[in-house]
Amino acid sequence: MLTKRSISIRSRMTSISLEGVFWDEIERQASLQGMAWQEYARHLVRDVDQSINRSSFIRKKVLLYLKDELKRAKGNGPEAWWVVRTPRRIQEIGTRSSILYAGRNISNDLIIDDESASRRHLMLCWDGEKWWAVDLNSKNQTFFKGQRIQVAVIAAGESLLAGDVEIMLKR
């Protein structure tokens, strides 16, 4: 669900609509840098052309920052166990990476043997505290808690739906 917040950028009021997990991350990053979320949001869009959608730009910028945090994290990544449930079978898959891909293609970390999933359906990212699920413009979309998502934070015991396939973070 999108939440709209108003902010003054270059002396003009504008609205930014983002999912709650992005607002949470913006507030976390702002707090780490000792600033208010408004100041941090202005910082994110300081060099953006006015014709570009600021909400989309901020979403991409936050994901890039998280990706950079992942690169700086020590070790190979967390141990995680995933349950992939297709209409034909159930698999339990252990992983040790901070970035995982799920889809039909055999190059994915979580291979989904079902035509309802895209070749590269979604990305799962560990930021050191929580798992993020990012839909990769899949044909049949990704759903979390019954809602279509572009990005969501998932916890142990929660499931995503990639096409007709359930992907659950076991631990």
Short mmCIF file of C-alpha atoms in Angstrom, two decimals:
data_model
loop_
_atom_site.label_atom_id
_atom_site.label_comp_id
_atom_site.label_asym_id
_atom_site.label_seq_id
_atom_site.Cartn_x
_atom_site.Cartn_y
_atom_site.Cartn_z
CA MET A 1 0.00 0.00 0.00
CA LEU A 2 1.32 3.42 -0.96
CA THR A 3 1.57 6.24 1.55
CA LYS A 4 1.71 9.80 0.28
CA ARG A 5 3.78 12.46 2.05
CA SER A 6 4.13 16.11 1.05
CA ILE A 7 7.48 17.86 1.03
CA SER A 8 8.92 21.16 -0.15
CA ILE A 9 11.64 20.67 -2.77
CA ARG A 10 13.27 23.74 -4.34
CA SER A 11 10.58 25.94 -2.76
CA ARG A 12 7.77 23.92 -4.37
CA MET A 13 5.42 21.53 -2.60
CA THR A 14 5.31 18.06 -4.07
CA SER A 15 3.90 14.68 -3.05
CA ILE A 16 5.92 11.50 -2.84
CA SER A 17 4.08 8.17 -2.78
CA LEU A 18 6.00 5.13 -1.51
CA GLU A 19 5.33 1.79 0.15
CA GLY A 20 5.66 1.79 3.95
CA VAL A 21 8.90 -0.22 3.87
CA PHE A 22 10.54 2.56 1.85
CA TRP A 23 9.38 5.23 4.30
CA ASP A 24 10.76 3.07 7.13
CA GLU A 25 14.11 2.80 5.35
CA ILE A 26 14.21 6.53 4.58
CA GLU A 27 13.56 7.29 8.24
CA ARG A 28 16.26 4.79 9.29
CA GLN A 29 18.83 6.27 6.91
CA ALA A 30 17.91 9.82 7.94
CA SER A 31 18.28 8.90 11.61
CA LEU A 32 21.71 7.33 10.98
CA GLN A 33 22.81 10.60 9.39
CA GLY A 34 21.22 12.77 12.10
CA MET A 35 18.63 14.42 9.90
CA ALA A 36 14.86 14.53 9.46
CA TRP A 37 13.27 12.35 6.75
CA GLN A 38 12.39 15.50 4.75
CA GLU A 39 16.02 16.60 4.64
CA TYR A 40 17.12 13.10 3.66
CA ALA A 41 14.48 12.89 0.89
CA ARG A 42 15.63 16.27 -0.47
CA HIS A 43 19.19 14.93 -0.40
CA LEU A 44 18.12 11.89 -2.47
CA VAL A 45 16.52 14.01 -5.22
CA ARG A 46 18.90 16.98 -5.16
CA ASP A 47 20.26 16.35 -8.69
CA VAL A 48 17.06 15.03 -10.29
CA ASP A 49 15.49 16.66 -13.30
CA GLN A 50 11.99 17.93 -12.44
CA SER A 51 10.45 15.86 -15.24
CA ILE A 52 11.50 12.57 -13.57
CA ASN A 53 9.04 10.85 -11.24
CA ARG A 54 10.53 11.54 -7.80
CA SER A 55 8.78 8.62 -6.10
CA SER A 56 10.27 6.13 -8.57
CA PHE A 57 13.67 7.81 -8.35
CA ILE A 58 13.69 7.64 -4.52
CA ARG A 59 12.61 3.97 -4.63
CA LYS A 60 15.55 3.14 -6.93
CA LYS A 61 17.99 5.21 -4.87
CA VAL A 62 17.00 3.47 -1.61
CA LEU A 63 17.44 0.05 -3.25
CA LEU A 64 20.89 1.09 -4.53
CA TYR A 65 21.90 2.20 -1.02
CA LEU A 66 20.73 -1.14 0.36
CA LYS A 67 22.72 -2.96 -2.32
CA ASP A 68 25.82 -0.99 -1.30
CA GLU A 69 25.21 -1.91 2.35
CA LEU A 70 25.03 -5.55 1.30
CA LYS A 71 28.41 -5.31 -0.41
CA ARG A 72 29.95 -3.89 2.76
CA ALA A 73 28.46 -6.58 4.99
CA LYS A 74 30.96 -9.17 6.16
CA GLY A 75 30.77 -12.86 5.36
CA ASN A 76 28.98 -14.74 2.63
CA GLY A 77 25.55 -13.80 3.86
CA PRO A 78 23.06 -15.26 6.27
CA GLU A 79 21.96 -18.84 6.35
CA ALA A 80 18.33 -18.91 5.26
CA TRP A 81 15.92 -21.71 4.48
CA TRP A 82 13.16 -21.32 1.91
CA VAL A 83 10.19 -23.52 1.12
CA VAL A 84 9.15 -23.38 -2.55
CA ARG A 85 5.68 -24.88 -3.09
CA THR A 86 4.54 -25.39 -6.69
CA PRO A 87 1.30 -27.14 -7.68
CA ARG A 88 3.41 -30.28 -8.38
CA ARG A 89 5.97 -30.39 -5.52
CA ILE A 90 7.45 -28.86 -2.39
CA GLN A 91 11.18 -28.09 -2.05
CA GLU A 92 13.15 -26.89 0.96
CA ILE A 93 16.24 -24.94 -0.11
CA GLY A 94 19.08 -23.68 2.09
CA THR A 95 21.00 -20.56 1.02
CA ARG A 96 24.01 -18.52 2.23
CA SER A 97 23.88 -15.37 0.15
CA SER A 98 22.75 -11.79 0.71
CA ILE A 99 21.20 -11.54 -2.74
CA LEU A 100 19.07 -14.34 -4.19
CA TYR A 101 17.12 -14.61 -7.41
CA ALA A 102 13.99 -16.72 -7.89
CA GLY A 103 12.45 -17.79 -11.19
CA ARG A 104 12.22 -20.51 -13.85
CA ASN A 105 15.73 -20.04 -15.25
CA ILE A 106 18.29 -22.54 -13.94
CA SER A 107 20.71 -19.69 -13.16
CA ASN A 108 18.45 -18.60 -10.25
CA ASP A 109 19.21 -19.45 -6.63
CA LEU A 110 15.60 -20.57 -6.08
CA ILE A 111 14.52 -22.39 -9.23
CA ILE A 112 10.76 -22.34 -9.70
CA ASP A 113 9.59 -25.24 -11.85
CA ASP A 114 6.27 -23.70 -12.89
CA GLU A 115 5.17 -21.80 -16.02
CA SER A 116 3.35 -19.17 -13.94
CA ALA A 117 6.72 -17.80 -12.77
CA SER A 118 8.90 -15.59 -14.94
CA ARG A 119 12.42 -16.66 -15.90
CA ARG A 120 13.75 -14.18 -13.33
CA HIS A 121 10.70 -13.39 -11.23
CA LEU A 122 12.00 -11.73 -8.08
CA MET A 123 15.06 -10.82 -6.06
CA LEU A 124 15.48 -11.44 -2.32
CA CYS A 125 17.98 -9.20 -0.49
CA TRP A 126 19.31 -9.38 3.08
CA ASP A 127 20.25 -5.94 4.45
CA GLY A 128 21.83 -7.24 7.65
CA GLU A 129 18.54 -7.07 9.58
CA LYS A 130 15.70 -8.12 7.31
CA TRP A 131 14.86 -9.76 3.98
CA TRP A 132 13.52 -7.59 1.15
CA ALA A 133 11.55 -9.08 -1.75
CA VAL A 134 11.70 -7.13 -5.02
CA ASP A 135 9.50 -8.05 -8.00
CA LEU A 136 11.54 -7.90 -11.22
CA ASN A 137 8.67 -6.79 -13.49
CA SER A 138 7.41 -10.35 -13.63
CA LYS A 139 4.55 -11.30 -15.96
CA ASN A 140 2.29 -12.74 -13.24
CA GLN A 141 3.53 -10.39 -10.51
CA THR A 142 4.48 -11.02 -6.90
CA PHE A 143 2.01 -10.94 -4.03
CA PHE A 144 2.57 -10.57 -0.29
CA LYS A 145 -0.24 -10.84 2.25
CA GLY A 146 -2.74 -10.82 -0.61
CA GLN A 147 -1.43 -7.55 -2.11
CA ARG A 148 0.53 -7.09 -5.33
CA ILE A 149 3.96 -5.71 -4.45
CA GLN A 150 6.99 -4.19 -6.08
CA VAL A 151 8.93 -4.38 -2.81
CA ALA A 152 8.15 -5.85 0.61
CA VAL A 153 9.99 -6.81 3.77
CA ILE A 154 9.41 -10.45 4.75
CA ALA A 155 10.06 -12.24 8.02
CA ALA A 156 10.43 -15.90 8.98
CA GLY A 157 7.17 -17.77 8.46
CA GLU A 158 5.86 -15.30 5.87
CA SER A 159 5.18 -16.24 2.25
CA LEU A 160 5.27 -14.61 -1.15
CA LEU A 161 3.29 -15.72 -4.16
CA ALA A 162 5.26 -15.69 -7.44
CA GLY A 163 2.69 -16.54 -10.08
CA ASP A 164 1.07 -19.72 -8.68
CA VAL A 165 4.12 -20.59 -6.55
CA GLU A 166 4.44 -19.98 -2.83
CA ILE A 167 7.88 -19.01 -1.50
CA MET A 168 8.13 -19.03 2.27
CA LEU A 169 11.05 -17.84 4.38
CA LYS A 170 11.40 -20.65 6.88
CA ARG A 171 14.30 -19.17 8.91
#
